[in-house]
PDB file of C-alpha atoms in Angstrom:
ATOM      1  CA  MET A   1     -80.723 -37.195-106.916  1.00 61.00           C
ATOM      2  CA  ALA A   2     -83.013 -38.538-109.360  1.00 76.00           C
ATOM      3  CA  THR A   3     -85.989 -36.987-108.137  1.00 86.00           C
ATOM      4  CA  ARG A   4     -86.286 -34.071-110.449  1.00 85.00           C
ATOM      5  CA  LEU A   5     -85.676 -36.319-113.621  1.00 85.00           C
ATOM      6  CA  TYR A   6     -88.004 -39.025-112.582  1.00 85.00           C
ATOM      7  CA  TYR A   7     -90.911 -36.861-111.707  1.00 90.00           C
ATOM      8  CA  GLN A   8     -90.592 -34.580-114.749  1.00 88.00           C
ATOM      9  CA  GLN A   9     -90.096 -37.230-117.255  1.00 86.00           C
ATOM     10  CA  GLY A  10     -90.886 -40.788-115.807  1.00 86.00           C
ATOM     11  CA  ILE A  11     -88.836 -43.349-114.240  1.00 86.00           C
ATOM     12  CA  ARG A  12     -88.730 -45.647-117.428  1.00 86.00           C
ATOM     13  CA  ALA A  13     -87.858 -42.736-119.744  1.00 87.00           C
ATOM     14  CA  VAL A  14     -84.670 -41.712-117.528  1.00 85.00           C
ATOM     15  CA  GLY A  15     -81.521 -43.803-117.906  1.00 79.00           C
ATOM     16  CA  MET A  16     -78.821 -44.414-115.267  1.00 78.00           C
ATOM     17  CA  ASP A  17     -76.382 -42.211-117.346  1.00 77.00           C
ATOM     18  CA  ALA A  18     -78.886 -39.360-117.172  1.00 81.00           C
ATOM     19  CA  VAL A  19     -79.070 -39.782-113.287  1.00 77.00           C
ATOM     20  CA  VAL A  20     -75.338 -39.766-113.182  1.00 77.00           C
ATOM     21  CA  LYS A  21     -74.889 -36.768-114.922  1.00 79.00           C
ATOM     22  CA  GLU A  22     -77.688 -35.120-112.979  1.00 75.00           C
ATOM     23  CA  CYS A  23     -75.890 -36.048-109.711  1.00 75.00           C
ATOM     24  CA  GLY A  24     -72.388 -34.933-110.990  1.00 72.00           C
ATOM     25  CA  VAL A  25     -70.740 -37.751-109.565  1.00 72.00           C
ATOM     26  CA  GLY A  26     -69.045 -40.909-111.116  1.00 69.00           C
ATOM     27  CA  ASN A  27     -70.932 -44.216-112.128  1.00 68.00           C
ATOM     28  CA  ALA A  28     -69.297 -45.912-109.375  1.00 71.00           C
ATOM     29  CA  THR A  29     -70.751 -43.670-106.740  1.00 71.00           C
ATOM     30  CA  VAL A  30     -74.163 -44.246-108.117  1.00 70.00           C
ATOM     31  CA  TYR A  31     -74.021 -47.972-108.604  1.00 71.00           C
ATOM     32  CA  ARG A  32     -72.347 -48.411-105.109  1.00 74.00           C
ATOM     33  CA  GLN A  33     -75.644 -46.990-103.438  1.00 75.00           C
ATOM     34  CA  PHE A  34     -78.160 -48.034-106.079  1.00 81.00           C
ATOM     35  CA  PRO A  35     -76.801 -51.443-107.868  1.00 82.00           C
ATOM     36  CA  THR A  36     -79.719 -51.234-110.136  1.00 84.00           C
ATOM     37  CA  LYS A  37     -82.186 -48.960-111.599  1.00 85.00           C
ATOM     38  CA  ASP A  38     -84.967 -50.676-109.912  1.00 89.00           C
ATOM     39  CA  ALA A  39     -83.104 -49.978-106.626  1.00 89.00           C
ATOM     40  CA  LEU A  40     -83.121 -46.382-107.375  1.00 87.00           C
ATOM     41  CA  ALA A  41     -86.498 -46.339-108.908  1.00 89.00           C
ATOM     42  CA  THR A  42     -87.700 -47.844-105.462  1.00 93.00           C
ATOM     43  CA  ALA A  43     -85.835 -45.425-103.267  1.00 90.00           C
ATOM     44  CA  TYR A  44     -87.201 -42.597-105.379  1.00 92.00           C
ATOM     45  CA  VAL A  45     -90.821 -43.620-104.715  1.00 94.00           C
ATOM     46  CA  ARG A  46     -90.082 -44.399-101.017  1.00 96.00           C
ATOM     47  CA  GLY A  47     -88.754 -40.888-100.531  1.00 94.00           C
ATOM     48  CA  ARG A  48     -91.762 -39.358-102.318  1.00 95.00           C
ATOM     49  CA  ALA A  49     -94.325 -41.393-100.190  1.00 97.00           C
ATOM     50  CA  ASP A  50     -92.435 -40.437 -96.929  1.00 97.00           C
ATOM     51  CA  ALA A  51     -92.363 -36.476 -97.964  1.00 96.00           C
ATOM     52  CA  TRP A  52     -96.126 -36.805 -98.991  1.00 97.00           C
ATOM     53  CA  PHE A  53     -97.009 -37.960 -95.151  1.00 96.00           C
ATOM     54  CA  GLU A  54     -94.528 -35.671 -93.530  1.00 97.00           C
ATOM     55  CA  ARG A  55     -96.105 -32.865 -95.482  1.00 97.00           C
ATOM     56  CA  MET A  56     -99.637 -33.983 -95.128  1.00 97.00           C
ATOM     57  CA  GLU A  57     -99.400 -34.906 -91.237  1.00 97.00           C
ATOM     58  CA  GLN A  58     -97.624 -31.476 -90.594  1.00 98.00           C
ATOM     59  CA  ALA A  59    -100.729 -29.566 -92.458  1.00 98.00           C
ATOM     60  CA  ALA A  60    -103.220 -31.614 -90.310  1.00 97.00           C
ATOM     61  CA  ALA A  61    -101.210 -31.095 -87.315  1.00 97.00           C
ATOM     62  CA  GLU A  62    -101.793 -27.387 -87.578  1.00 97.00           C
ATOM     63  CA  HIS A  63    -105.443 -27.933 -86.944  1.00 97.00           C
ATOM     64  CA  VAL A  64    -107.130 -28.831 -83.586  1.00 96.00           C
ATOM     65  CA  ASP A  65    -110.636 -29.814 -85.130  1.00 95.00           C
ATOM     66  CA  PRO A  66    -110.495 -33.317 -86.653  1.00 94.00           C
ATOM     67  CA  ARG A  67    -112.676 -32.385 -89.616  1.00 96.00           C
ATOM     68  CA  GLN A  68    -110.219 -29.455 -90.382  1.00 97.00           C
ATOM     69  CA  LYS A  69    -107.347 -32.103 -90.319  1.00 97.00           C
ATOM     70  CA  LEU A  70    -109.287 -34.119 -92.945  1.00 97.00           C
ATOM     71  CA  SER A  71    -109.992 -31.004 -94.893  1.00 98.00           C
ATOM     72  CA  ALA A  72    -106.015 -29.556 -94.497  1.00 98.00           C
ATOM     73  CA  VAL A  73    -105.065 -32.733 -96.563  1.00 98.00           C
ATOM     74  CA  PHE A  74    -107.164 -31.522 -99.573  1.00 98.00           C
ATOM     75  CA  GLU A  75    -105.724 -27.793 -99.108  1.00 98.00           C
ATOM     76  CA  VAL A  76    -102.385 -29.112 -99.825  1.00 98.00           C
ATOM     77  CA  LEU A  77    -103.482 -31.060-102.805  1.00 97.00           C
ATOM     78  CA  ALA A  78    -105.050 -27.877-104.203  1.00 97.00           C
ATOM     79  CA  GLU A  79    -101.889 -26.146-103.678  1.00 96.00           C
ATOM     80  CA  ASP A  80     -99.668 -28.753-105.300  1.00 96.00           C
ATOM     81  CA  THR A  81    -101.807 -29.386-108.151  1.00 97.00           C
ATOM     82  CA  ALA A  82    -101.992 -25.637-109.022  1.00 96.00           C
ATOM     83  CA  GLY A  83     -98.167 -25.330-109.280  1.00 92.00           C
ATOM     84  CA  THR A  84     -96.752 -25.003-112.966  1.00 91.00           C
ATOM     85  CA  GLY A  85     -94.204 -28.102-112.429  1.00 91.00           C
ATOM     86  CA  TYR A  86     -97.123 -30.290-111.330  1.00 95.00           C
ATOM     87  CA  ARG A  87     -97.058 -33.657-113.341  1.00 94.00           C
ATOM     88  CA  GLY A  88     -99.289 -36.014-111.378  1.00 94.00           C
ATOM     89  CA  CYS A  89     -99.223 -38.125-108.153  1.00 96.00           C
ATOM     90  CA  PRO A  90     -95.641 -39.983-108.183  1.00 95.00           C
ATOM     91  CA  MET A  91     -97.635 -43.187-106.618  1.00 95.00           C
ATOM     92  CA  LEU A  92     -99.980 -43.252-109.649  1.00 96.00           C
ATOM     93  CA  ASN A  93     -97.481 -42.438-112.143  1.00 95.00           C
ATOM     94  CA  THR A  94     -95.254 -45.293-110.561  1.00 95.00           C
ATOM     95  CA  ASN A  95     -98.268 -47.886-110.644  1.00 94.00           C
ATOM     96  CA  THR A  96     -98.722 -46.903-114.452  1.00 94.00           C
ATOM     97  CA  GLU A  97     -95.099 -47.334-115.307  1.00 93.00           C
ATOM     98  CA  PHE A  98     -94.748 -50.520-113.071  1.00 93.00           C
ATOM     99  CA  PRO A  99     -97.871 -52.460-113.134  1.00 92.00           C
ATOM    100  CA  GLU A 100     -96.201 -55.562-112.401  1.00 88.00           C
ATOM    101  CA  GLY A 101     -97.469 -56.542-108.948  1.00 88.00           C
ATOM    102  CA  ASP A 102     -94.021 -57.963-107.667  1.00 92.00           C
ATOM    103  CA  HIS A 103     -92.083 -54.925-108.881  1.00 94.00           C
ATOM    104  CA  PRO A 104     -90.453 -53.216-105.757  1.00 95.00           C
ATOM    105  CA  ALA A 105     -91.171 -49.750-106.840  1.00 95.00           C
ATOM    106  CA  HIS A 106     -94.942 -50.923-107.467  1.00 96.00           C
ATOM    107  CA  ARG A 107     -95.292 -52.376-103.859  1.00 97.00           C
ATOM    108  CA  VAL A 108     -94.172 -49.043-102.399  1.00 97.00           C
ATOM    109  CA  ALA A 109     -96.894 -47.134-104.210  1.00 97.00           C
ATOM    110  CA  VAL A 110     -99.507 -49.674-103.163  1.00 97.00           C
ATOM    111  CA  ASP A 111     -98.327 -49.624 -99.877  1.00 97.00           C
ATOM    112  CA  HIS A 112     -98.454 -45.802 -99.819  1.00 97.00           C
ATOM    113  CA  LYS A 113    -101.937 -45.635-101.152  1.00 98.00           C
ATOM    114  CA  GLU A 114    -103.057 -48.098 -98.235  1.00 98.00           C
ATOM    115  CA  ARG A 115    -101.298 -46.338 -95.775  1.00 98.00           C
ATOM    116  CA  VAL A 116    -103.028 -43.109 -96.945  1.00 98.00           C
ATOM    117  CA  ARG A 117    -106.563 -44.881 -96.873  1.00 98.00           C
ATOM    118  CA  ASP A 118    -105.707 -46.047 -93.391  1.00 98.00           C
ATOM    119  CA  TRP A 119    -104.621 -42.644 -91.997  1.00 98.00           C
ATOM    120  CA  LEU A 120    -107.819 -41.074 -93.652  1.00 98.00           C
ATOM    121  CA  ARG A 121    -109.701 -43.638 -91.693  1.00 98.00           C
ATOM    122  CA  THR A 122    -107.987 -42.669 -88.612  1.00 98.00           C
ATOM    123  CA  LEU A 123    -108.781 -39.031 -89.154  1.00 98.00           C
ATOM    124  CA  ALA A 124    -112.412 -39.926 -90.088  1.00 98.00           C
ATOM    125  CA  GLU A 125    -112.935 -41.664 -86.824  1.00 97.00           C
ATOM    126  CA  GLN A 126    -111.438 -38.780 -84.854  1.00 96.00           C
ATOM    127  CA  ALA A 127    -113.710 -36.486 -86.544  1.00 97.00           C
ATOM    128  CA  GLY A 128    -116.775 -38.732 -85.463  1.00 97.00           C
ATOM    129  CA  ALA A 129    -117.716 -40.113 -88.833  1.00 97.00           C
ATOM    130  CA  GLU A 130    -120.624 -42.304 -88.821  1.00 95.00           C
ATOM    131  CA  ASP A 131    -118.707 -44.710 -91.063  1.00 97.00           C
ATOM    132  CA  PRO A 132    -115.221 -43.826 -91.112  1.00 98.00           C
ATOM    133  CA  GLY A 133    -114.119 -46.852 -93.498  1.00 98.00           C
ATOM    134  CA  LEU A 134    -116.554 -45.402 -96.108  1.00 98.00           C
ATOM    135  CA  LEU A 135    -115.454 -41.693 -95.777  1.00 98.00           C
ATOM    136  CA  ALA A 136    -111.831 -42.703 -95.895  1.00 98.00           C
ATOM    137  CA  GLU A 137    -112.443 -44.544 -99.204  1.00 98.00           C
ATOM    138  CA  GLU A 138    -114.396 -41.705-100.756  1.00 98.00           C
ATOM    139  CA  LEU A 139    -111.769 -39.288 -99.738  1.00 98.00           C
ATOM    140  CA  LEU A 140    -108.984 -41.402-101.256  1.00 98.00           C
ATOM    141  CA  ILE A 141    -111.208 -41.606-104.532  1.00 98.00           C
ATOM    142  CA  VAL A 142    -111.449 -37.826-104.576  1.00 98.00           C
ATOM    143  CA  LEU A 143    -107.705 -37.590-103.626  1.00 98.00           C
ATOM    144  CA  ASN A 144    -106.565 -40.021-106.430  1.00 97.00           C
ATOM    145  CA  GLY A 145    -109.253 -38.550-108.915  1.00 97.00           C
ATOM    146  CA  ALA A 146    -107.741 -34.961-108.491  1.00 97.00           C
ATOM    147  CA  TYR A 147    -104.123 -36.001-108.710  1.00 97.00           C
ATOM    148  CA  ALA A 148    -104.777 -38.010-112.017  1.00 96.00           C
ATOM    149  CA  THR A 149    -107.129 -35.223-113.520  1.00 97.00           C
ATOM    150  CA  ALA A 150    -105.033 -32.210-112.431  1.00 96.00           C
ATOM    151  CA  ALA A 151    -102.187 -33.844-114.436  1.00 95.00           C
ATOM    152  CA  VAL A 152    -104.038 -33.562-117.574  1.00 95.00           C
ATOM    153  CA  LEU A 153    -106.643 -30.819-117.205  1.00 95.00           C
ATOM    154  CA  ASP A 154    -106.207 -27.536-115.311  1.00 94.00           C
ATOM    155  CA  GLY A 155    -104.691 -28.453-112.054  1.00 95.00           C
ATOM    156  CA  ARG A 156    -105.836 -25.281-110.186  1.00 96.00           C
ATOM    157  CA  THR A 157    -109.498 -25.905-111.025  1.00 97.00           C
ATOM    158  CA  TYR A 158    -109.350 -29.568-110.134  1.00 97.00           C
ATOM    159  CA  GLY A 159    -107.462 -29.107-107.062  1.00 97.00           C
ATOM    160  CA  ASN A 160    -110.193 -26.502-105.983  1.00 97.00           C
ATOM    161  CA  ARG A 161    -112.867 -28.706-107.140  1.00 98.00           C
ATOM    162  CA  ALA A 162    -111.567 -31.772-104.978  1.00 98.00           C
ATOM    163  CA  LEU A 163    -111.249 -29.462-102.012  1.00 98.00           C
ATOM    164  CA  GLY A 164    -114.814 -28.479-102.133  1.00 98.00           C
ATOM    165  CA  LEU A 165    -116.075 -32.094-102.726  1.00 98.00           C
ATOM    166  CA  ALA A 166    -113.857 -33.433-100.048  1.00 98.00           C
ATOM    167  CA  ARG A 167    -115.271 -30.618 -97.560  1.00 98.00           C
ATOM    168  CA  ARG A 168    -118.887 -31.692 -98.476  1.00 98.00           C
ATOM    169  CA  LEU A 169    -118.068 -35.192 -97.710  1.00 98.00           C
ATOM    170  CA  ILE A 170    -116.574 -34.435 -94.389  1.00 98.00           C
ATOM    171  CA  ASP A 171    -119.546 -32.276 -93.576  1.00 97.00           C
ATOM    172  CA  GLU A 172    -122.161 -34.846 -94.519  1.00 97.00           C
ATOM    173  CA  ALA A 173    -120.171 -37.879 -92.861  1.00 97.00           C
ATOM    174  CA  CYS A 174    -119.192 -36.011 -89.762  1.00 95.00           C
ATOM    175  CA  PRO A 175    -121.872 -34.407 -87.652  1.00 86.00           C
ATOM    176  CA  ARG A 176    -120.776 -30.922 -86.025  1.00 81.00           C
ATOM    177  CA  ARG A 177    -120.319 -31.540 -82.144  1.00 64.00           C
TER     178      ARG A 177
END
């Protein structure tokens, strides 16, 4: 519903009137489901977070080798950042728009990043990383750095650079069996 508008223009820049118009329904219908803009923003962020995990887990599941599962995350990132409509990571964008720690959309974004870190750690453990926590944190830095940089500069270039860097980190941290 508001996904396209919020992603393209930013949550704070889009008023509820624009959302109602985009949906093609009446005010009452939108406000019945989302009584406030904050409720709608939070639902948007949660939806984007869930969709990200679904795509990444699906990409990782296509591989047997745990090292390739980790690389798959960055393969998807490289594809995403190369797209013409790429405008940055919705979680990082949300954190910028809602820096208040108690805002529900901010909280969803932070929870998502923590969940990503924890999932990367699990994959790193499965891949035999000597220090899975460190590898997960380094990969999270690469992931977020690529998402942020690709939104400002050439997305294709920085998505591919992130993929290469992630592969080097994985190779260094996870000895081949």
